[in-house]
Coordinates of C-alpha atoms and ligand atoms in Angstrom, one line a residue:
M1 CA -0.1 -0.1 0.2
K2 CA 2.9 2.5 -1.0
T3 CA 0.6 4.5 -3.4
P4 CA -1.8 6.6 -1.0
L5 CA 1.4 7.6 0.9
L6 CA 3.0 8.8 -2.5
L7 CA -0.2 10.2 -3.2
F8 CA -0.1 12.1 -0.2
F9 CA 2.6 13.7 -0.4
F10 CA 1.7 14.5 -4.4
L11 CA -1.8 16.0 -3.4
H12 CA -0.1 18.4 -0.7
L13 CA 2.3 20.0 -3.5
L14 CA -0.8 20.3 -5.7
G15 CA -2.7 22.3 -2.8
P16 CA -6.6 22.9 -2.2
S17 CA -9.0 22.4 -4.8
G18 CA -9.2 24.6 -8.0
A19 CA -10.8 28.1 -8.7
V20 CA -14.1 28.7 -10.6
Y21 CA -15.2 32.1 -11.9
K22 CA -18.5 33.1 -12.1
Q23 CA -19.3 35.9 -14.4
W24 CA -22.6 38.1 -14.5
I25 CA -23.9 38.3 -18.0
P26 CA -26.8 41.1 -18.4
N27 CA -25.7 44.6 -18.4
T28 CA -27.4 48.0 -18.5
N29 CA -25.2 49.4 -21.3
F30 CA -26.8 52.4 -23.3
E31 CA -25.3 51.1 -26.3
N32 CA -26.6 47.4 -25.9
A33 CA -29.4 47.1 -28.7
S34 CA -31.3 44.6 -26.2
N35 CA -31.8 47.1 -23.6
W36 CA -34.2 49.1 -25.8
D37 CA -37.9 48.7 -26.7
Q38 CA -37.2 48.8 -30.3
G39 CA -34.1 46.6 -30.4
R40 CA -31.5 49.1 -31.4
V41 CA -29.7 51.8 -29.8
P42 CA -31.2 55.3 -30.0
C43 CA -30.0 57.6 -32.7
T44 CA -30.0 61.3 -33.7
N45 CA -33.4 61.6 -34.4
D46 CA -34.9 59.8 -31.5
V47 CA -36.7 61.2 -28.4
V48 CA -34.9 59.0 -25.6
V49 CA -37.3 57.8 -22.3
F50 CA -36.3 56.5 -19.1
G51 CA -39.6 55.8 -16.8
S52 CA -39.2 58.4 -14.3
S53 CA -39.8 55.8 -11.6
E54 CA -37.2 53.5 -13.2
V55 CA -34.0 53.0 -11.1
V56 CA -31.2 52.5 -13.1
S57 CA -27.4 52.8 -13.6
V58 CA -26.4 52.9 -17.3
F59 CA -23.2 53.1 -18.6
V60 CA -22.2 55.2 -21.7
Q61 CA -19.3 54.1 -23.8
S62 CA -19.3 56.9 -26.4
P63 CA -21.0 60.3 -27.5
H64 CA -24.5 60.7 -28.8
S65 CA -26.2 63.4 -29.9
L66 CA -30.4 63.2 -29.3
T67 CA -33.3 65.2 -30.1
D68 CA -34.7 64.8 -26.6
M69 CA -34.2 62.6 -23.3
Y70 CA -36.4 62.2 -20.3
L71 CA -34.5 61.3 -17.2
P72 CA -35.6 58.9 -14.2
L73 CA -35.9 60.2 -11.0
N74 CA -33.5 57.9 -9.2
G75 CA -30.9 56.9 -11.4
E76 CA -27.1 57.7 -12.8
F77 CA -25.1 57.6 -16.1
I78 CA -21.7 56.2 -15.9
M79 CA -19.8 57.9 -18.5
A80 CA -16.7 56.3 -20.2
P81 CA -14.1 59.3 -21.1
G82 CA -15.0 60.9 -24.1
A83 CA -18.8 59.4 -24.0
G84 CA -21.6 62.3 -23.7
F85 CA -25.1 63.5 -25.0
A86 CA -25.3 66.3 -27.1
A87 CA -28.5 68.0 -28.7
F88 CA -29.3 66.9 -32.0
D89 CA -27.3 69.6 -34.5
G90 CA -29.5 69.0 -37.7
N91 CA -27.4 66.4 -39.2
Y92 CA -29.7 63.4 -39.9
E93 CA -27.4 60.2 -39.6
P94 CA -28.3 57.9 -42.0
G95 CA -31.1 55.3 -41.1
C96 CA -32.5 57.3 -38.8
E97 CA -34.6 59.8 -40.3
T98 CA -38.0 59.2 -38.9
A99 CA -38.3 60.5 -35.6
S100 CA -39.7 58.0 -32.9
E101 CA -39.6 57.6 -29.0
I102 CA -37.5 54.9 -27.7
K103 CA -38.0 53.4 -24.5
F104 CA -34.9 52.4 -22.0
A105 CA -36.6 48.8 -21.4
S106 CA -33.7 46.7 -19.5
S107 CA -35.3 44.8 -16.7
G108 CA -34.8 45.9 -13.3
S109 CA -35.7 42.7 -11.9
Y110 CA -32.6 40.6 -12.5
Q111 CA -32.1 37.9 -9.5
W112 CA -28.4 37.1 -8.5
Y113 CA -29.8 33.6 -7.9
D114 CA -31.0 33.1 -11.6
P115 CA -28.7 30.4 -13.0
T116 CA -29.3 31.7 -16.5
L117 CA -27.7 34.6 -15.9
W118 CA -24.2 33.5 -15.0
H119 CA -21.4 32.0 -17.0
A120 CA -19.2 29.5 -15.1
A121 CA -15.4 28.6 -16.3
V122 CA -12.3 27.3 -14.4
S123 CA -10.2 29.9 -15.8
L124 CA -10.5 33.7 -16.7
E125 CA -8.8 32.7 -19.8
D126 CA -11.7 30.1 -20.5
L127 CA -14.1 33.0 -19.7
E128 CA -13.0 34.9 -22.4
R129 CA -12.8 32.0 -24.6
G130 CA -16.5 31.3 -23.8
K131 CA -15.6 27.7 -22.7
Y132 CA -17.9 27.3 -20.1
M133 CA -18.5 24.8 -17.3
F134 CA -21.2 22.7 -17.0
S135 CA -23.0 22.0 -13.8
V136 CA -25.9 21.4 -11.9
D137 CA -28.7 24.4 -11.6
E138 CA -27.2 25.2 -7.8
E139 CA -23.8 25.5 -8.8
H140 CA -24.4 27.8 -11.7
V141 CA -24.6 30.7 -9.5
P142 CA -21.8 31.9 -7.5
C143 CA -20.8 29.1 -4.7
Q144 CA -19.0 30.2 -1.6
Y145 CA -15.5 29.8 -2.6
D146 CA -15.9 31.3 -6.1
D147 CA -14.4 34.6 -7.7
V148 CA -17.2 36.5 -9.2
L149 CA -16.8 39.1 -12.0
F150 CA -19.1 41.8 -13.1
Q151 CA -17.5 43.1 -16.5
P152 CA -15.5 46.4 -16.3
E153 CA -17.0 48.9 -18.2
T154 CA -20.7 47.6 -17.8
S155 CA -23.5 48.8 -15.6
F156 CA -25.8 46.2 -14.3
R157 CA -28.8 46.2 -11.7
V158 CA -29.1 42.5 -9.6
N159 CA -31.3 41.7 -6.6
I160 CA -29.4 40.1 -4.1
E161 CA -32.1 38.6 -1.7
S162 CA -31.0 35.5 -0.5
S163 CA -32.4 32.7 2.2
E164 CA -28.8 32.9 4.0
Q165 CA -27.9 36.0 6.2
M166 CA -25.1 36.5 3.5
I167 CA -23.8 35.5 0.2
R168 CA -20.4 34.1 0.7
L169 CA -18.0 34.5 -2.0
R170 CA -14.1 34.4 -2.4
S171 CA -13.8 37.7 -4.0
I172 CA -15.9 39.9 -6.2
S173 CA -14.8 42.2 -9.2
L174 CA -16.7 45.4 -9.8
M175 CA -16.3 48.1 -12.4
G176 CA -12.9 46.6 -12.7
Q177 CA -11.6 46.8 -9.2
K178 CA -10.9 43.4 -7.3
F179 CA -12.5 43.2 -3.7
T180 CA -11.2 40.4 -1.5
D181 CA -12.0 41.8 2.1
D182 CA -15.2 42.7 3.6
D183 CA -14.0 46.2 4.9
T184 CA -13.1 47.6 1.2
L185 CA -16.2 45.8 -0.1
A186 CA -18.6 47.7 2.5
E187 CA -16.9 51.0 1.6
Y188 CA -17.6 50.4 -1.7
L189 CA -21.2 49.3 -1.3
Q190 CA -22.0 52.7 0.5
S191 CA -21.5 54.5 -2.7
R192 CA -24.3 55.7 -4.8
S193 CA -23.3 53.6 -7.6
A194 CA -23.5 50.5 -5.5
K195 CA -26.8 51.3 -4.1
L196 CA -28.1 51.0 -7.9
Q197 CA -26.2 48.2 -8.5
F198 CA -27.3 45.7 -5.7
H199 CA -30.8 45.9 -4.2
G200 CA -32.8 43.7 -2.1
Q201 CA -32.5 42.0 1.4
G202 CA -29.0 40.5 1.5
A203 CA -25.4 40.8 1.7
L204 CA -22.2 40.0 0.2
G205 CA -19.5 38.5 2.5
L206 CA -15.8 37.7 1.1
S207 CA -13.4 35.2 2.6
N208 CA -10.4 35.3 0.1
A209 CA -10.2 31.9 0.5
R210 CA -10.1 28.5 -1.6
C211 CA -12.0 25.5 -0.7
P212 CA -9.5 24.2 2.4
D213 CA -10.4 20.8 1.4
K214 CA -8.6 18.7 -1.3
S215 CA -11.7 16.5 -1.5
G216 CA -13.9 19.3 -2.4
C217 CA -16.2 21.7 -0.7
E218 CA -20.3 21.8 -1.1
C219 CA -21.5 25.0 -3.0
G220 CA -23.4 25.8 -0.3
N221 CA -26.5 27.0 -2.2
A222 CA -28.9 24.5 -0.9
A223 CA -30.7 26.8 1.3
D224 CA -31.8 29.0 -2.0
H225 CA -32.6 25.8 -3.9
H226 CA -36.3 26.9 -4.4
R227 CA -34.9 30.6 -5.5
I228 CA -32.6 29.4 -8.0
C229 CA -35.3 27.1 -9.6
A230 CA -38.0 29.6 -9.5
A231 CA -35.5 31.8 -11.6
L232 CA -34.7 28.9 -13.7
L233 CA -38.3 28.0 -14.7
E234 CA -39.9 31.6 -14.5
N235 CA -40.5 31.7 -18.2
S236 CA -41.8 28.3 -18.6
E237 CA -44.5 28.5 -16.1
D238 CA -42.5 26.6 -13.3
Q239 CA -42.3 23.5 -15.4
C240 CA -39.4 21.6 -16.3
P241 CA -39.0 20.0 -19.9
V242 CA -40.5 16.7 -20.0
P243 CA -37.4 14.1 -20.3
T244 CA -37.7 11.6 -23.0
C245 CA -36.7 8.7 -20.8
K246 CA -38.7 6.9 -18.2
N247 CA -37.5 7.1 -14.9
P248 CA -35.5 10.0 -15.4
L249 CA -32.9 10.9 -12.9
K250 CA -32.5 13.8 -10.6
P251 CA -29.0 15.1 -9.6
V252 CA -28.6 16.8 -6.2
G253 CA -28.5 20.5 -6.8
H254 CA -30.6 20.2 -9.9
C255 CA -33.9 21.7 -10.4
C256 CA -35.1 19.2 -13.7
E257 CA -34.8 15.6 -14.5
I258 CA -32.4 14.4 -16.7
C259 CA -31.6 11.4 -18.7
G260 CA -28.0 10.1 -18.8
A261 CA -26.2 9.0 -15.7
I262 CA -25.3 9.9 -12.0
I263 CA -22.2 8.3 -10.5
S264 CA -22.2 8.8 -6.7
L265 CA -18.9 8.0 -5.1
E266 CA -17.9 7.7 -1.4
Y267 CA -14.1 8.5 -1.0
S268 CA -11.6 8.6 1.7
T269 CA -9.1 11.2 3.0
G270 CA -7.0 10.3 -0.1
F271 CA -9.6 11.8 -2.4
D272 CA -8.5 14.8 -4.4
I273 CA -11.5 16.3 -6.5
E274 CA -9.5 18.1 -8.9
Q275 CA -7.2 15.2 -9.5
Y276 CA -10.1 13.1 -10.5
R277 CA -12.0 15.6 -12.5
N278 CA -8.4 15.7 -14.4
R279 CA -8.5 12.0 -14.6
I280 CA -11.9 11.7 -16.2
L281 CA -11.2 14.7 -18.6
H282 CA -8.1 13.2 -19.8
T283 CA -9.2 9.5 -19.8
F284 CA -12.6 10.1 -21.3
L285 CA -14.2 13.1 -22.2
S286 CA -11.3 14.7 -24.3
L287 CA -11.7 11.9 -26.7
P288 CA -13.0 13.4 -30.0
R289 CA -16.0 10.7 -30.2
N290 CA -17.0 11.7 -26.3
A291 CA -17.5 15.5 -27.7
G292 CA -21.2 15.3 -27.0
V293 CA -21.1 14.6 -23.6
Q294 CA -21.0 17.0 -20.8
M295 CA -19.7 16.1 -17.2
A296 CA -20.4 17.9 -13.7
I297 CA -18.6 16.8 -10.6
S298 CA -18.7 18.0 -7.4
K299 CA -19.5 17.5 -3.7
V300 CA -23.0 17.5 -2.6
H301 CA -25.0 16.6 0.2
G302 CA -26.4 13.6 -1.1
P303 CA -29.3 11.9 0.3
H304 CA -28.3 8.7 3.0
T305 CA -29.5 5.9 0.4
F306 CA -26.6 4.3 -1.2
L307 CA -28.6 1.5 -2.3
G308 CA -29.8 1.2 1.3
L309 CA -26.5 0.8 3.0
L310 CA -25.8 1.6 6.7
A311 CA -26.2 5.0 7.0
R312 CA -22.5 7.4 7.6
S313 CA -21.8 9.8 10.0
S314 CA -21.3 12.4 7.0
A315 CA -23.7 12.2 3.7
S316 CA -21.0 14.4 1.7
L317 CA -20.5 12.6 -1.6
I318 CA -18.9 13.2 -5.0
Q319 CA -21.7 13.4 -7.6
I320 CA -20.9 13.0 -11.1
V321 CA -23.4 13.9 -13.7
L322 CA -23.2 12.9 -17.2
M323 CA -25.6 14.4 -20.1
D324 CA -25.3 14.1 -23.7
N325 CA -27.0 15.5 -26.8
R326 CA -28.6 12.6 -28.0
T327 CA -32.6 12.7 -28.5
G328 CA -35.4 10.6 -28.5
S329 CA -35.0 6.7 -27.9
Q330 CA -31.1 7.6 -28.1
S331 CA -30.9 10.1 -25.3
G332 CA -28.7 9.5 -22.6
S333 CA -27.2 6.5 -24.0
H334 CA -23.8 8.1 -24.8
A335 CA -23.7 9.3 -21.2
E336 CA -24.7 5.8 -20.0
Q337 CA -21.7 4.0 -22.2
L338 CA -19.2 6.5 -20.8
A339 CA -20.6 6.2 -17.5
E340 CA -19.6 2.6 -17.5
G341 CA -16.4 3.3 -18.9
I342 CA -15.7 5.4 -15.8
M343 CA -17.3 2.6 -13.4
N344 CA -14.7 0.1 -15.2
D345 CA -11.8 2.5 -14.8
I346 CA -12.9 2.8 -10.9
A347 CA -13.1 -0.8 -10.6
K348 CA -9.6 -0.8 -11.6
Y349 CA -7.9 2.0 -10.5
G350 CA -10.6 3.6 -8.0
E351 CA -8.5 2.7 -4.8
S352 CA -5.5 4.6 -5.8
F353 CA -7.7 7.6 -6.3
G354 CA -9.4 7.4 -2.7
I355 CA -12.5 6.2 -3.8
L356 CA -14.1 3.7 -1.4
R357 CA -17.5 2.8 -3.1
S358 CA -19.2 4.0 -6.2
S359 CA -22.8 3.5 -7.7
L360 CA -24.3 4.4 -11.0
Q361 CA -27.8 5.3 -11.9
T362 CA -28.7 5.6 -15.4
A363 CA -31.9 6.7 -17.5
T364 CA -31.9 6.6 -21.4
G365 CA -34.7 6.6 -23.7
N366 CA -33.5 3.4 -24.8
N367 CA -34.5 0.7 -22.5
W368 CA -37.0 3.1 -20.4
S369 CA -36.3 2.0 -17.3
A370 CA -33.6 3.3 -14.8
Q371 CA -30.9 1.2 -13.6
G372 CA -28.5 1.1 -10.5
V373 CA -25.2 -0.6 -10.4
E374 CA -22.9 -0.4 -7.2
R375 CA -19.5 -1.5 -6.8
H376 CA -17.2 -1.6 -4.2
I377 CA -13.7 -1.0 -4.4
G378 CA -11.3 -3.5 -3.0
A379 CA -10.5 -2.9 0.9
S380 CA -7.1 -3.0 2.0
T381 CA -6.2 -6.2 3.4
A382 CA -6.3 -4.6 7.2
G383 CA -9.6 -3.8 6.3
M384 CA -10.4 -7.4 5.5
V385 CA -9.0 -8.4 8.5
I386 CA -10.9 -6.0 10.5
G387 CA -14.0 -7.0 8.6
L388 CA -13.8 -10.6 9.2
F389 CA -13.0 -10.0 12.8
L390 CA -16.1 -7.9 13.6
I391 CA -18.1 -10.8 11.5
L392 CA -17.2 -13.1 14.0
L393 CA -17.5 -11.2 16.7
L394 CA -21.3 -10.7 15.6
S395 CA -21.9 -14.1 14.7
G396 CA -20.4 -15.0 18.3
T397 CA -23.1 -12.5 20.0
V398 CA -25.8 -13.9 18.0
L399 CA -25.0 -17.4 18.9
L400 CA -24.6 -16.4 22.7
L401 CA -27.9 -14.7 22.5
Y402 CA -29.6 -17.4 20.8
R403 CA -28.1 -19.9 23.4
K404 CA -29.2 -17.9 26.2
G405 CA -32.7 -17.4 25.0
I406 CA -32.5 -14.1 24.4
L407 CA -32.7 -14.2 20.6
R408 CA -35.2 -17.2 19.4
S409 CA -33.9 -17.1 15.9
F410 CA -31.2 -15.4 13.8
P411 CA -32.9 -12.3 12.8
C412 CA -31.4 -12.1 9.3
V413 CA -29.9 -15.0 7.5
H414 CA -27.8 -12.6 5.4
L415 CA -25.7 -11.5 8.2
L416 CA -22.5 -13.1 6.8
S417 CA -23.0 -11.5 3.5
R418 CA -22.8 -8.1 5.0
W419 CA -19.3 -8.4 6.4
K420 CA -17.5 -7.0 3.2
R421 CA -19.5 -3.7 3.4
M422 CA -19.0 -3.3 6.8
N423 CA -15.2 -3.4 6.3
D424 CA -15.5 -0.9 4.0
L425 CA -17.2 1.7 6.6
D426 CA -15.3 4.8 7.5
S427 CA -16.7 4.9 11.0
L428 CA -14.7 1.1 11.5
G429 CA -11.6 3.3 11.7
E430 CA -13.0 5.3 14.4
A431 CA -14.1 2.8 16.1
M432 CA -10.9 1.2 15.9
D433 CA -9.1 4.2 17.6
K434 CA -11.5 4.1 20.6
G435 CA -11.2 0.4 20.5
F436 CA -14.1 -2.1 20.2
D437 CA -16.9 -2.2 22.7
N438 CA -17.2 -5.9 23.6
P439 CA -20.6 -6.6 22.2
M440 CA -21.3 -9.4 24.8
F441 CA -21.5 -6.7 27.6
D442 CA -23.5 -4.4 24.9
T443 CA -26.5 -6.4 24.4
P444 CA -29.3 -3.9 23.7
S445 CA -27.4 -1.7 21.1
S446 CA -26.0 -4.8 19.4
L447 CA -29.4 -6.2 19.1
A448 CA -30.7 -3.0 17.7
A449 CA -27.6 -2.6 15.2
L450 CA -28.2 -6.3 14.1
D451 CA -32.2 -5.7 13.7
S452 CA -31.7 -2.2 11.7
A453 CA -28.8 -4.2 9.6
C454 CA -31.1 -6.6 8.6
S455 CA -34.3 -4.7 7.9
R456 CA -32.1 -2.7 5.6
E457 CA -30.9 -5.9 3.9
E458 CA -34.2 -6.7 3.3
T459 CA -35.2 -3.4 1.9
L460 CA -32.2 -3.8 -0.4
K461 CA -33.5 -7.0 -1.6
E462 CA -36.9 -5.2 -2.4
M463 CA -35.3 -2.6 -4.1
G464 CA -33.2 -5.1 -6.0
S465 CA -36.1 -6.8 -7.2
K466 CA -38.1 -4.0 -8.3
N467 CA -36.2 -1.8 -10.8
T468 CA -32.9 -1.7 -9.6
Q469 CA -29.7 -4.1 -10.6
V470 CA -27.3 -4.5 -7.4
Y471 CA -24.1 -6.2 -8.4
Y472 CA -21.8 -6.8 -5.3
I473 CA -18.2 -7.9 -6.1
N474 CA -16.5 -10.5 -3.9
P475 CA -13.3 -9.2 -3.1
L476 CA -12.0 -12.3 -2.2
Y477 CA -12.4 -13.3 -6.2
D478 CA -11.9 -9.8 -7.3
E479 CA -8.7 -9.6 -9.2
T480 CA -8.2 -6.0 -8.5
E481 CA -8.3 -7.0 -5.0
L482 CA -5.7 -9.8 -5.7
R483 CA -3.4 -7.4 -7.1
A484 CA -3.5 -4.7 -4.4
Ligands
NAG501 C1 -26.9 43.1 -24.0 O1 -27.7 42.9 -22.8 C2 -28.4 41.7 -22.6 C3 -28.9 41.5 -21.4 O2 -28.9 42.4 -20.4 C4 -26.9 40.7 -22.5 O3 -27.9 39.1 -22.4 C5 -26.1 40.8 -23.5 O4 -25.1 40.0 -23.1 C6 -25.9 42.2 -23.7 N1 -24.8 42.3 -24.9 C7 -23.7 42.9 -24.8 C8 -23.2 43.0 -26.4 O5 -23.1 43.3 -23.9

């Protein structure tokens, strides 16, 4: 088991996980044609109208000569050098012969939590080149360790109403100035411009820190899930598009159901999310034949299920969402294929990446049914020994109780088949540190544990027979195990 140690040093050289940049898309610039009711920028013969009650901040890039202009009561123009307004001087511009009224129609109701209003990328370079990240909806708005950018030379207005006391970020760039601490930001937020740019019940807090955990950090937007989805579905009457597969999947943090695949990973201390993301990108997604597949990988606060296994102290898991561009009966099939490739890769090399266990769910237009697969990564030899020891201990207890008459019959005949799963559990490591409680002197809790273990086993069997295929790999015959 030299690999984890080497990996450990390697990972520490790399440091904590990487950056994500989120850039606000809309602007309220004067020269942006889509901000005017006629879909064009005002010209000389126009009468420009700002609604008197509108609250606006408008960036003006260049000089304009206009016939007349009605101004709002509360607002500002931010003038670039050389920009300005002049009265119409009698020289008609070509294409601007007819006098007309043109209204500023930029929506003042943009929400911070609208995932359609942000571009996300892993570097500033990618942002510029339009190489955006795919992510679940909750993570498409800024997460707690993200750098947020409002493009310089643009004006904007955004409602920062939030369910959290504070919208937490790593940094924020406004009008070309980058803010990394709360004091400087607070000063800026006192300015007149800022009061027009940000409104609504909410506050911004800056940490200037990256995610400190190399296995990744949760985005932190779960409390605003409803707000994010309401904004996303605003123009479709709160209706998600109907997926073209039966039993579509619902990724954690996503608003609508999808066709494709979800891989869930349980991880150990050696896991590095950036390193593993790169592994998938280089081994699978960068291949030309996989161009149509999109992947999102992140740490999420998952449901406790893991196909009915023992609940763990922490329910953080790594979620990999794969979607493709195929349609109809083919929808999701490419993502499924790729996901199976990743599962095979995990079976072979998962352990060296710190992956303890993986499960796959797929939904495609092809078979019209959701499927589940679960694999265990080979446990260390020590783990196996502990597992065996625990089983002996447990079966010993059962026998003893049986003899004493406390237990009339074995509560569950599948007891022995559970040992593999037990030795995988992290909690076992904790138990080791504290030493084992002697189950013989701890009858009630041991009984309860056995009981719940078996009822879960039953649920698992039921699930398996319904619509889920569950595979267990016996580590004793698992070739990857033998090599380890
Ligand atoms: C114009 O404004 C719209 C909406 O605010 C925005 O989506 C678009 O990117 C802007 N275009 C330019 C060129 O800035």
